[in-house]
Coordinates of C-alpha atoms and ligand atoms in Angstrom, one line a residue:
Chain A
M1 CA 0.0 0.0 0.0
N2 CA 1.4 3.4 -1.0
I3 CA 0.3 5.4 2.0
Y4 CA 2.4 8.3 1.0
G5 CA 0.8 8.4 -2.3
V6 CA -2.7 8.4 -0.8
M7 CA -1.7 11.1 1.6
A8 CA -0.2 13.2 -1.2
I9 CA -3.4 13.1 -3.2
Y10 CA -5.5 13.7 -0.1
K11 CA -3.4 16.7 1.0
F12 CA -3.4 18.2 -2.5
E13 CA -7.2 18.0 -2.7
M14 CA -7.6 19.5 0.8
A15 CA -5.2 22.3 -0.1
R16 CA -7.3 23.1 -3.1
T17 CA -10.2 23.8 -0.6
K18 CA -8.0 25.9 1.6
R19 CA -7.3 28.2 -1.3
T20 CA -11.0 28.7 -1.8
L21 CA -12.0 29.0 1.8
V22 CA -14.7 31.6 1.2
Q23 CA -16.3 29.5 -1.5
S24 CA -16.2 26.3 0.5
I25 CA -17.2 27.6 4.0
V26 CA -18.7 31.0 3.9
A27 CA -20.9 30.2 0.9
P28 CA -22.7 27.2 2.5
V29 CA -23.2 29.2 5.7
I30 CA -24.9 32.0 3.8
T31 CA -27.1 29.7 1.7
T32 CA -28.1 27.7 4.7
S33 CA -29.0 30.9 6.5
L34 CA -31.0 32.0 3.5
Y35 CA -33.0 28.8 3.5
F36 CA -33.9 29.2 7.1
I37 CA -34.9 32.8 6.7
V38 CA -37.0 32.2 3.6
F39 CA -38.3 28.7 4.1
G40 CA -38.0 28.4 7.9
A41 CA -39.1 31.8 9.0
A42 CA -41.0 33.5 6.2
I43 CA -42.9 30.5 4.6
G44 CA -42.5 28.2 7.5
S45 CA -44.4 30.5 9.8
R46 CA -47.5 29.8 7.6
I47 CA -46.9 26.1 7.5
D48 CA -47.8 25.0 10.9
Q49 CA -46.0 21.7 11.3
V50 CA -45.0 18.8 9.2
S51 CA -45.3 15.3 10.7
G52 CA -45.5 16.9 14.1
I53 CA -42.3 19.1 14.0
S54 CA -41.8 22.7 13.1
Y55 CA -41.1 23.3 9.4
G56 CA -37.7 24.9 10.1
A57 CA -36.6 21.8 11.9
F58 CA -38.1 19.5 9.3
I59 CA -36.0 20.9 6.5
V60 CA -32.6 20.5 8.3
P61 CA -32.0 16.9 7.2
G62 CA -33.1 17.8 3.6
L63 CA -30.8 20.8 3.6
I64 CA -27.9 18.7 4.7
M65 CA -28.6 16.1 2.1
L66 CA -28.8 18.7 -0.6
N67 CA -25.4 20.1 0.3
L68 CA -23.8 16.7 0.9
L69 CA -24.9 15.4 -2.5
T70 CA -24.0 18.4 -4.6
H71 CA -20.7 19.1 -2.9
S72 CA -19.5 15.5 -2.8
I73 CA -20.3 15.2 -6.5
S74 CA -18.7 18.5 -7.5
N75 CA -15.6 18.1 -5.4
A76 CA -14.8 14.6 -6.5
S77 CA -15.7 15.1 -10.1
F78 CA -13.7 18.3 -10.4
G79 CA -10.8 16.8 -8.5
I80 CA -10.2 14.1 -11.1
Y81 CA -11.5 16.0 -14.1
F82 CA -9.1 18.9 -13.8
P83 CA -5.8 16.9 -13.9
K84 CA -7.2 15.3 -17.0
F85 CA -8.1 18.6 -18.5
V86 CA -4.7 20.3 -17.9
G87 CA -2.7 17.1 -18.5
T88 CA -1.2 16.7 -15.1
V89 CA -2.9 13.3 -14.8
Y90 CA 0.2 11.9 -16.5
E91 CA 1.9 11.9 -13.2
M92 CA -0.7 9.9 -11.4
L93 CA -0.8 7.4 -14.2
S94 CA 2.9 6.9 -14.1
A95 CA 3.0 6.8 -10.3
P96 CA 3.1 3.6 -8.3
V97 CA -0.4 4.0 -7.0
S98 CA -3.2 1.5 -7.4
T99 CA -6.8 2.2 -8.3
L100 CA -7.8 1.8 -4.6
E101 CA -5.2 4.3 -3.6
V102 CA -6.2 6.9 -6.1
V103 CA -9.8 6.5 -5.1
L104 CA -8.9 6.7 -1.4
G105 CA -7.1 9.9 -2.0
Y106 CA -9.7 11.7 -4.2
V107 CA -12.9 10.3 -2.7
G108 CA -11.5 10.5 0.8
A109 CA -10.8 14.2 0.4
A110 CA -14.1 14.9 -1.3
A111 CA -16.0 13.0 1.3
S112 CA -14.1 14.7 4.2
K113 CA -15.0 18.1 2.7
A114 CA -18.6 17.1 2.4
V115 CA -18.8 15.9 6.0
I116 CA -17.1 19.1 7.3
L117 CA -19.7 21.0 5.3
G118 CA -22.5 18.9 6.8
V119 CA -21.3 19.8 10.3
I120 CA -21.0 23.5 9.3
I121 CA -24.7 23.4 8.2
L122 CA -25.7 21.7 11.4
I123 CA -24.0 24.4 13.4
T124 CA -25.5 27.1 11.3
A125 CA -29.0 25.5 11.7
N126 CA -28.5 25.5 15.4
F127 CA -28.6 29.3 15.4
F128 CA -32.1 29.4 13.8
I129 CA -33.8 26.4 15.4
D130 CA -33.6 24.3 18.5
L131 CA -31.9 21.2 17.1
K132 CA -32.6 17.8 18.5
I133 CA -30.8 14.8 17.3
A134 CA -32.4 11.5 18.4
H135 CA -29.7 9.2 17.1
P136 CA -26.4 11.1 16.6
I137 CA -24.4 8.0 15.7
M138 CA -26.9 7.0 13.0
M139 CA -26.9 10.5 11.8
M140 CA -23.1 10.4 11.3
V141 CA -23.4 7.0 9.6
F142 CA -25.9 8.4 7.1
I143 CA -23.8 11.5 6.5
L144 CA -20.6 9.5 6.1
L145 CA -22.1 6.9 3.8
T146 CA -23.8 9.5 1.7
A147 CA -20.6 11.6 1.4
V148 CA -18.5 8.6 0.4
S149 CA -21.1 7.2 -2.0
F150 CA -21.7 10.4 -3.8
S151 CA -18.0 11.3 -3.9
L152 CA -17.5 8.0 -5.6
F153 CA -20.3 8.9 -8.0
G154 CA -18.6 12.3 -8.6
F155 CA -15.3 10.6 -9.2
I156 CA -16.9 8.4 -11.9
L157 CA -18.5 11.5 -13.4
G158 CA -15.2 13.3 -13.5
I159 CA -13.5 10.4 -15.3
W160 CA -16.4 10.0 -17.8
A161 CA -16.7 13.7 -18.6
D162 CA -14.5 15.0 -21.4
N163 CA -15.8 18.6 -21.2
F164 CA -17.0 21.0 -18.7
E165 CA -20.5 20.8 -19.9
K166 CA -20.8 17.1 -19.1
L167 CA -19.3 17.8 -15.7
S168 CA -22.0 20.3 -14.7
V169 CA -25.0 18.8 -16.5
V170 CA -25.4 15.7 -14.3
P171 CA -25.5 17.6 -11.0
M172 CA -27.8 20.3 -12.5
L173 CA -30.2 18.2 -14.5
V174 CA -30.2 15.0 -12.4
V175 CA -29.1 15.6 -8.8
T176 CA -30.8 18.9 -8.0
P177 CA -34.3 17.8 -9.3
L178 CA -34.0 14.5 -7.5
V179 CA -33.1 16.2 -4.2
F180 CA -36.0 18.7 -4.5
L181 CA -38.4 16.0 -5.5
G182 CA -37.1 13.7 -2.8
G183 CA -39.0 15.1 0.1
S184 CA -36.1 17.3 1.3
F185 CA -38.4 20.3 2.0
Y186 CA -41.8 18.5 2.4
S187 CA -43.2 15.2 3.3
T188 CA -44.3 13.2 0.2
D189 CA -47.6 12.4 1.8
M190 CA -48.4 16.1 1.2
L191 CA -48.3 15.3 -2.5
P192 CA -51.3 14.2 -4.5
Q193 CA -51.3 10.8 -6.2
P194 CA -49.7 9.6 -8.5
W195 CA -46.7 11.8 -7.4
Q196 CA -46.6 10.2 -4.1
T197 CA -46.0 6.7 -5.6
I198 CA -43.6 8.1 -8.2
S199 CA -41.6 9.8 -5.4
H200 CA -40.8 6.4 -4.0
F201 CA -38.8 5.6 -7.1
N202 CA -36.6 8.5 -6.3
P203 CA -33.4 7.2 -4.6
V204 CA -32.8 10.5 -2.8
L205 CA -36.1 10.0 -0.9
Y206 CA -34.5 7.1 0.9
L207 CA -31.5 9.1 1.9
V208 CA -33.5 12.1 3.2
S209 CA -35.9 9.8 5.0
G210 CA -33.1 7.9 6.7
L211 CA -31.3 11.1 7.8
R212 CA -34.5 12.6 9.0
W213 CA -35.3 9.5 11.1
S214 CA -31.9 9.9 12.8
F215 CA -33.0 13.4 13.9
Y216 CA -36.7 13.1 14.7
E217 CA -37.6 9.4 14.5
I218 CA -40.0 10.1 11.6
S219 CA -39.5 8.5 8.2
E220 CA -41.3 7.8 5.0
V221 CA -39.6 4.5 4.5
S222 CA -38.0 2.1 7.0
V223 CA -34.6 3.1 8.2
M224 CA -33.2 -0.3 7.2
L225 CA -34.4 0.2 3.7
S226 CA -32.7 3.6 3.7
L227 CA -29.5 2.1 4.9
A228 CA -29.6 -0.7 2.5
S229 CA -30.2 1.5 -0.5
I230 CA -27.3 3.8 0.3
L231 CA -25.1 0.7 0.7
V232 CA -26.2 -0.7 -2.6
F233 CA -25.5 2.6 -4.3
M234 CA -22.1 2.7 -2.7
F235 CA -21.1 -0.8 -3.8
A236 CA -22.5 -0.1 -7.3
C237 CA -20.2 2.9 -7.6
L238 CA -17.2 1.0 -6.3
G239 CA -17.9 -1.7 -8.9
V240 CA -17.9 0.9 -11.7
V241 CA -14.8 2.6 -10.4
Y242 CA -13.0 -0.8 -10.3
Y243 CA -14.1 -1.4 -13.9
L244 CA -13.0 2.0 -15.1
F245 CA -9.4 1.5 -13.8
K246 CA -9.2 -2.1 -14.8
T247 CA -9.9 -1.1 -18.4
G248 CA -8.1 2.3 -18.2
Y249 CA -11.3 3.8 -19.5
K250 CA -10.7 7.4 -20.7
L251 CA -7.5 7.5 -18.7
R252 CA -5.0 5.2 -20.4
S253 CA -5.2 4.9 -24.2
Chain B
M1 CA 16.4 -9.9 -9.6
N2 CA 18.5 -6.9 -9.3
S3 CA 21.8 -7.7 -10.9
D4 CA 24.3 -5.4 -12.5
E5 CA 24.7 -7.5 -15.7
K6 CA 21.0 -7.5 -16.5
P7 CA 19.7 -4.7 -18.7
I8 CA 17.9 -2.1 -16.7
L9 CA 15.3 -1.8 -19.4
R10 CA 14.2 -4.7 -21.6
I11 CA 11.5 -4.4 -24.3
K12 CA 10.5 -7.5 -26.2
G13 CA 8.1 -7.6 -29.2
L14 CA 6.3 -4.4 -28.2
N15 CA 3.4 -3.3 -30.3
K16 CA 1.0 -0.5 -29.8
F17 CA -2.3 0.0 -31.6
Y18 CA -4.2 3.1 -30.6
S19 CA -8.0 2.9 -30.6
G20 CA -8.9 3.4 -34.2
G21 CA -6.4 0.9 -35.2
F22 CA -3.4 3.1 -35.8
Q23 CA -0.1 1.2 -35.1
A24 CA 2.2 3.6 -33.3
L25 CA 4.9 1.0 -32.3
K26 CA 5.9 -2.0 -34.4
D27 CA 7.6 -4.9 -32.8
I28 CA 10.0 -2.9 -30.7
N29 CA 13.0 -4.8 -29.2
L30 CA 15.4 -2.9 -27.1
E31 CA 17.7 -3.4 -24.2
I32 CA 19.3 -0.6 -22.2
E33 CA 22.1 -1.1 -19.8
K34 CA 22.3 0.4 -16.3
G35 CA 23.9 3.8 -16.3
E36 CA 23.6 4.3 -20.0
I37 CA 22.4 7.5 -21.6
V38 CA 20.4 6.8 -24.7
A39 CA 19.1 9.4 -27.1
L40 CA 16.1 8.6 -29.2
L41 CA 15.8 10.6 -32.4
G42 CA 13.0 10.5 -34.9
P43 CA 10.7 12.8 -36.8
N44 CA 7.4 14.1 -35.4
G45 CA 5.0 11.3 -34.9
A46 CA 7.6 8.5 -35.0
G47 CA 6.4 7.0 -31.8
K48 CA 9.0 8.3 -29.3
T49 CA 6.5 9.6 -26.8
T50 CA 4.3 6.5 -27.2
L51 CA 7.3 4.2 -26.4
I52 CA 8.2 6.2 -23.3
S53 CA 4.5 6.3 -22.2
V54 CA 4.2 2.6 -22.4
V55 CA 7.3 2.0 -20.2
C56 CA 6.0 4.6 -17.7
G57 CA 2.5 3.2 -17.5
I58 CA 0.6 6.0 -19.2
V59 CA -0.3 4.0 -22.3
N60 CA -1.2 0.4 -22.3
P61 CA 0.9 -1.9 -24.5
S62 CA -1.1 -3.9 -27.1
S63 CA 1.3 -6.8 -27.0
G64 CA 4.9 -7.6 -26.0
T65 CA 6.6 -7.3 -22.6
V66 CA 8.6 -4.5 -20.9
S67 CA 10.6 -5.0 -17.8
V68 CA 12.5 -2.5 -15.8
D69 CA 15.3 -3.7 -13.5
G70 CA 13.9 -7.2 -14.0
Y71 CA 10.4 -6.4 -13.0
D72 CA 7.4 -6.5 -15.4
I73 CA 5.8 -3.1 -15.9
I74 CA 2.3 -4.5 -15.5
K75 CA 2.6 -7.3 -12.9
D76 CA 5.1 -5.4 -10.7
F77 CA 4.0 -1.8 -11.6
R78 CA 4.7 -0.6 -8.1
K79 CA 8.4 -1.6 -8.3
T80 CA 9.0 -0.3 -11.8
R81 CA 7.1 2.9 -11.5
S82 CA 8.8 3.8 -8.2
I83 CA 12.3 3.7 -9.9
I84 CA 11.2 5.6 -13.0
G85 CA 11.1 9.4 -13.3
L86 CA 9.5 11.1 -16.3
V87 CA 9.7 14.6 -17.6
P88 CA 6.9 14.8 -20.1
Q89 CA 7.1 16.5 -23.5
E90 CA 4.2 18.8 -22.8
L91 CA 4.5 21.6 -20.2
T92 CA 1.8 20.4 -17.9
T93 CA 1.9 21.7 -14.4
D94 CA -0.5 22.7 -11.7
S95 CA -1.1 26.4 -11.5
F96 CA -1.9 27.4 -7.9
E97 CA 0.5 25.2 -6.1
T98 CA 3.9 26.5 -4.9
V99 CA 7.0 25.0 -6.5
F100 CA 8.1 23.4 -3.2
N101 CA 4.7 21.8 -2.6
T102 CA 4.3 20.4 -6.1
V103 CA 7.7 18.7 -5.9
G104 CA 6.8 17.4 -2.4
F105 CA 3.5 16.1 -3.8
S106 CA 5.4 14.2 -6.5
R107 CA 7.7 12.6 -4.0
G108 CA 4.7 11.4 -1.9
L109 CA 2.8 10.2 -5.0
F110 CA 5.8 8.0 -5.8
G111 CA 5.7 6.4 -2.4
K112 CA 8.6 8.2 -0.7
P113 CA 8.4 9.6 2.8
P114 CA 8.8 13.4 3.0
N115 CA 12.5 14.6 2.7
D116 CA 12.8 18.3 2.6
E117 CA 16.6 18.1 2.2
H118 CA 16.4 16.1 -0.9
I119 CA 13.8 18.5 -2.4
E120 CA 16.0 21.4 -1.5
K121 CA 19.0 19.7 -3.2
V122 CA 16.9 19.1 -6.4
L123 CA 15.6 22.6 -6.4
R124 CA 19.0 24.1 -5.9
S125 CA 20.5 22.1 -8.7
L126 CA 17.9 23.4 -11.0
S127 CA 18.3 27.0 -9.8
L128 CA 14.7 26.9 -8.5
W129 CA 15.4 27.4 -4.8
N130 CA 14.7 31.1 -4.8
K131 CA 11.4 30.3 -6.5
K132 CA 10.3 27.6 -4.1
D133 CA 7.4 29.6 -2.6
D134 CA 6.2 31.0 -5.9
M135 CA 3.0 29.8 -7.4
I136 CA 3.8 27.8 -10.5
M137 CA 1.5 29.9 -12.7
T138 CA 3.8 32.9 -12.1
L139 CA 6.8 31.1 -13.6
S140 CA 8.1 31.4 -17.2
G141 CA 7.9 28.5 -19.5
G142 CA 11.6 27.5 -19.0
M143 CA 11.1 27.7 -15.3
K144 CA 8.1 25.4 -15.5
R145 CA 10.2 23.0 -17.5
R146 CA 12.6 23.0 -14.6
V147 CA 9.8 22.4 -12.2
L148 CA 8.8 19.3 -14.2
I149 CA 12.4 18.1 -14.0
A150 CA 12.4 18.7 -10.3
K151 CA 9.2 16.7 -9.9
A152 CA 10.7 13.8 -11.9
L153 CA 13.7 13.8 -9.7
S154 CA 11.8 14.2 -6.4
H155 CA 11.6 10.5 -5.7
E156 CA 15.2 9.7 -6.5
P157 CA 14.6 7.6 -9.6
T158 CA 17.3 5.4 -11.1
V159 CA 15.8 5.4 -14.6
L160 CA 14.9 8.8 -16.0
F161 CA 12.9 9.5 -19.1
L162 CA 13.3 13.0 -20.6
D163 CA 10.9 13.6 -23.5
E164 CA 12.3 16.5 -25.4
P165 CA 13.7 18.2 -22.2
T166 CA 15.2 21.0 -24.1
A167 CA 12.4 21.9 -26.5
G168 CA 11.8 25.7 -26.2
V169 CA 14.5 26.1 -23.7
D170 CA 17.2 28.8 -23.8
V171 CA 20.9 28.0 -24.1
N172 CA 21.5 28.4 -20.4
L173 CA 19.0 25.9 -19.4
R174 CA 20.1 23.5 -22.1
K175 CA 23.6 23.6 -20.8
D176 CA 22.3 23.2 -17.2
M177 CA 20.3 20.2 -18.4
W178 CA 23.3 18.6 -20.0
E179 CA 25.2 19.1 -16.8
I180 CA 22.4 17.6 -14.7
V181 CA 22.3 14.6 -17.0
H182 CA 26.1 14.1 -16.6
E183 CA 25.8 14.4 -12.8
L184 CA 22.9 11.9 -12.8
K185 CA 24.9 9.5 -14.9
A186 CA 27.8 9.8 -12.5
E187 CA 25.3 8.7 -9.8
G188 CA 24.4 5.7 -11.9
V189 CA 21.1 6.9 -13.2
T190 CA 20.1 5.5 -16.5
I191 CA 18.7 8.2 -18.8
I192 CA 16.6 7.9 -21.9
L193 CA 15.9 11.1 -23.7
T194 CA 14.2 12.1 -26.9
T195 CA 15.3 15.1 -28.8
H196 CA 15.1 16.8 -32.2
Y197 CA 18.5 18.5 -31.6
I198 CA 21.1 16.2 -33.1
E199 CA 23.9 18.1 -31.4
E200 CA 22.3 17.3 -28.1
A201 CA 22.4 13.6 -28.8
E202 CA 26.0 14.0 -29.9
E203 CA 26.8 15.9 -26.8
I204 CA 25.4 13.7 -24.1
A205 CA 24.4 10.2 -25.3
D206 CA 26.3 7.0 -25.1
R207 CA 24.0 5.3 -27.5
I208 CA 21.7 6.7 -30.2
G209 CA 18.5 5.2 -31.5
V210 CA 16.5 6.3 -34.4
I211 CA 12.8 5.6 -34.6
N212 CA 10.7 6.1 -37.7
N213 CA 7.1 5.1 -38.3
G214 CA 7.0 3.2 -35.0
E215 CA 10.1 1.1 -35.8
I216 CA 13.6 1.3 -34.4
I217 CA 15.7 1.6 -37.5
L218 CA 19.0 2.0 -35.7
M219 CA 20.4 1.6 -32.3
E220 CA 24.2 2.1 -32.1
D221 CA 27.0 3.2 -29.9
K222 CA 27.5 6.9 -30.6
E223 CA 31.2 6.5 -31.1
K224 CA 30.8 3.5 -33.4
L225 CA 28.1 5.3 -35.3
M226 CA 30.2 8.3 -35.8
A227 CA 33.1 6.1 -36.8
K228 CA 31.1 4.0 -39.1
L229 CA 29.2 6.7 -40.8
G230 CA 31.1 9.8 -39.7
K231 CA 33.9 9.8 -42.2
K232 CA 36.0 12.8 -42.7
Q233 CA 37.6 14.0 -45.9
L234 CA 40.6 16.2 -46.4
I235 CA 40.4 18.1 -49.7
L236 CA 43.5 19.7 -51.2
D237 CA 43.2 22.2 -54.0
L238 CA 46.3 21.8 -56.1
C239 CA 48.3 24.5 -57.8
D240 CA 49.2 22.3 -60.8
R241 CA 47.1 19.7 -62.5
L242 CA 48.0 16.1 -61.6
S243 CA 47.5 13.3 -64.1
A244 CA 47.7 10.5 -61.6
V245 CA 48.4 9.9 -57.9
P246 CA 52.1 9.0 -57.5
E247 CA 52.8 5.3 -57.0
S248 CA 54.7 6.1 -53.7
M249 CA 51.4 7.4 -52.2
A250 CA 49.1 4.5 -53.1
D251 CA 48.7 3.6 -49.5
F252 CA 46.7 6.7 -48.8
E253 CA 44.0 5.6 -51.3
L254 CA 43.7 9.1 -52.5
E255 CA 41.2 10.2 -55.1
L256 CA 41.8 12.7 -57.8
S257 CA 39.0 14.9 -58.8
D258 CA 38.2 18.2 -60.5
N259 CA 40.2 17.2 -63.5
G260 CA 43.3 16.5 -61.5
L261 CA 43.1 19.8 -59.6
Q262 CA 41.9 18.2 -56.3
L263 CA 43.2 15.5 -54.1
V264 CA 40.7 13.9 -51.6
Y265 CA 41.9 11.9 -48.6
T266 CA 39.3 10.0 -46.6
F267 CA 40.1 9.2 -43.0
T268 CA 38.4 8.7 -39.7
T269 CA 39.1 10.7 -36.6
Q270 CA 38.4 7.7 -34.5
R271 CA 41.9 6.3 -34.9
D272 CA 44.8 7.7 -32.9
R273 CA 46.6 8.5 -36.1
T274 CA 44.8 10.0 -39.0
G275 CA 47.8 9.8 -41.3
I276 CA 47.6 13.5 -42.2
T277 CA 51.1 14.3 -41.2
A278 CA 52.5 11.4 -43.2
L279 CA 50.5 12.5 -46.2
M280 CA 51.9 16.1 -45.9
D281 CA 55.4 14.8 -45.7
D282 CA 54.9 12.6 -48.8
L283 CA 53.3 15.5 -50.7
K284 CA 56.4 17.6 -50.0
L285 CA 58.7 14.8 -51.1
E286 CA 56.7 14.4 -54.4
G287 CA 56.8 18.2 -54.8
I288 CA 53.0 18.5 -54.9
V289 CA 52.0 22.0 -53.9
F290 CA 48.5 23.0 -52.8
R291 CA 46.9 26.4 -52.5
D292 CA 44.0 25.6 -50.1
L293 CA 42.7 22.8 -48.0
N294 CA 39.5 22.0 -46.1
T295 CA 37.9 19.1 -44.4
T296 CA 34.3 17.9 -44.4
Q297 CA 32.5 15.5 -42.1
S298 CA 29.2 13.9 -42.3
S299 CA 27.4 15.0 -39.2
L300 CA 25.0 12.9 -37.2
E301 CA 22.3 15.1 -38.7
E302 CA 23.2 13.9 -42.2
I303 CA 23.4 10.4 -41.0
F304 CA 20.0 10.7 -39.4
V305 CA 18.3 12.4 -42.4
N306 CA 19.7 9.7 -44.7
L307 CA 18.5 6.9 -42.5
V308 CA 15.0 8.3 -42.2
E309 CA 14.8 8.9 -45.9
E310 CA 16.0 5.4 -46.7
S311 CA 13.5 3.8 -44.3
S312 CA 10.4 5.8 -45.5
Ligands
LIG1 N1 -3.8 8.9 -27.9 C1 -3.6 8.7 -29.2 N2 -4.5 8.2 -30.0 C2 -4.3 7.9 -31.3 N3 -3.1 8.1 -31.9 C3 -2.1 8.6 -31.2 C4 -2.3 8.9 -29.8 N4 -1.1 9.4 -29.3 C5 -0.3 9.4 -30.4 N5 -0.9 9.0 -31.5 C6 -0.3 8.8 -32.8 O1 0.8 7.9 -32.7 C7 1.9 8.4 -33.5 C8 3.2 8.5 -32.6 O2 3.0 9.6 -31.7 P1 4.1 10.0 -30.7 O3 3.5 11.1 -29.8 O4 4.6 8.8 -30.0 O5 5.2 10.6 -31.6 P2 6.6 11.3 -31.2 O6 7.7 10.5 -31.9 O7 6.7 11.5 -29.8 O8 6.4 12.7 -32.0 P3 7.0 14.2 -31.6 O9 8.4 14.3 -32.0 O10 6.1 15.1 -32.4 O11 6.8 14.3 -30.2 C9 1.5 9.7 -34.1 O12 1.1 9.4 -35.4 C10 0.3 10.1 -33.3 O13 -0.6 10.8 -34.1
LIG2 MG1 6.8 13.1 -28.6

């Protein structure tokens, strides 16, 4: 195992964030605050309660999921896409690092950043509402698994993408709609049929539901189902990553 | 595995087809000894970069085997890649990293524990030490090239590939480069470089290879190559027309040209004695007077151009 290699990639990726501190920390704090002001305070004051809790509190897990997903994907995809784009990837390809080590470095860094972001949002939320977390360990498990899985997904996206458009189209056209339609900011039983049923085909619903359960013990699907679905997704991504490197897909000609 | 007699690089029956079917390397067989400096020459698109990329693990071979220090580049990729350093042809660097950090990054990536002294040594030898905290994007092209060299040397490789290290580089850096190459050779590093500058190959290589259309059409000791193909001619412009070369001078195998007004003596500089002094003495004895003399030599450049033309 090339530990130094993994650490080098990890440190490099984390340093990239440090250079863009404002963008990576201040920005999410501001957007989170905006969500609470607009949805929590302004609109939320008219929505009495959802599933027995205040609207402001209800949206916290959804908000965390939204940020985890988008940032895991964008961090990991950009991290590997950029070296391909400028050509510095030659060094990684000629280095004594295995697939697993490259993935550990890039995905580890992207997931770490996403988790830190999740914690920042949690702290920010605490200023606006009275946070109660029923199962803190399960909450961390969900946050970690989501960050890792979607960083893996982002990594795949970054390898697959051969231009900037492809890089941004998936998060924009696929991920964001799924998050918004996945019950992040409402309970799907507020939807009319057939949308309620259709919603259950949305994988993000399972993530949000699981995370929300760890906060308030309310969920739309069983927690075990949530956990299972995120694990399935993670292993599917791992499989794809393994295949990509095995064949050198889009990296080695 | 690691024995001194074994070639450090052994390539057997290597073929490379790029997707699309283009064959960039055709049955390459090559052995390079430890500590050698080998220069690869060849026109654009000959396959030099492809060959290097296969050995370094950037391009997958289609068939054939490559071993470095006795280790297979695919089965034992960790072993082979950790002893190889590569300076790529293209100037590809990060932008926002500092010089010191990017070199440290390379060292880590290649599996070596941090060693600031080594990095300092490398940076100093490349006159980059005073730029160590500068962002790479603020450096000039030649400086970036130096950074790439520093990155390649960061993990103390014993085999170094330099893909056109002096393309677009000023005279100073070129001289620096040559010096570094000689120093590395003294430390026992094997160096394989590609270049379009023939004088560069003449200056630093022990062996010279020529690639054209994906084939190695020549691989020869530089000295032997120069001796075999690098003949020199002494041309004497005579004052008086000569009808025939005097019998007494038959040993010199002189040729008479320009209607007897020119004597041409072919010799090689490789021997200790060229026979020029003896020739001069004999000319004096025979009373042959000349008004002018000059020498010509086929340079490596001519040799190279002829070879490539023949093979195409
Ligand atoms: N990724 C690729 N896909 C398809 N063809 C390629 C690829 N890379 C190189 N080639 C082709 O392979 C041939 C050899 O290219 P290579 O870069 O090895 O040449 P070279 O000898 O290094 O040339 P130069 O002196 O210009 O650097 C060229 O015809 C090139 O077009
Ligand atoms: Mg080339």
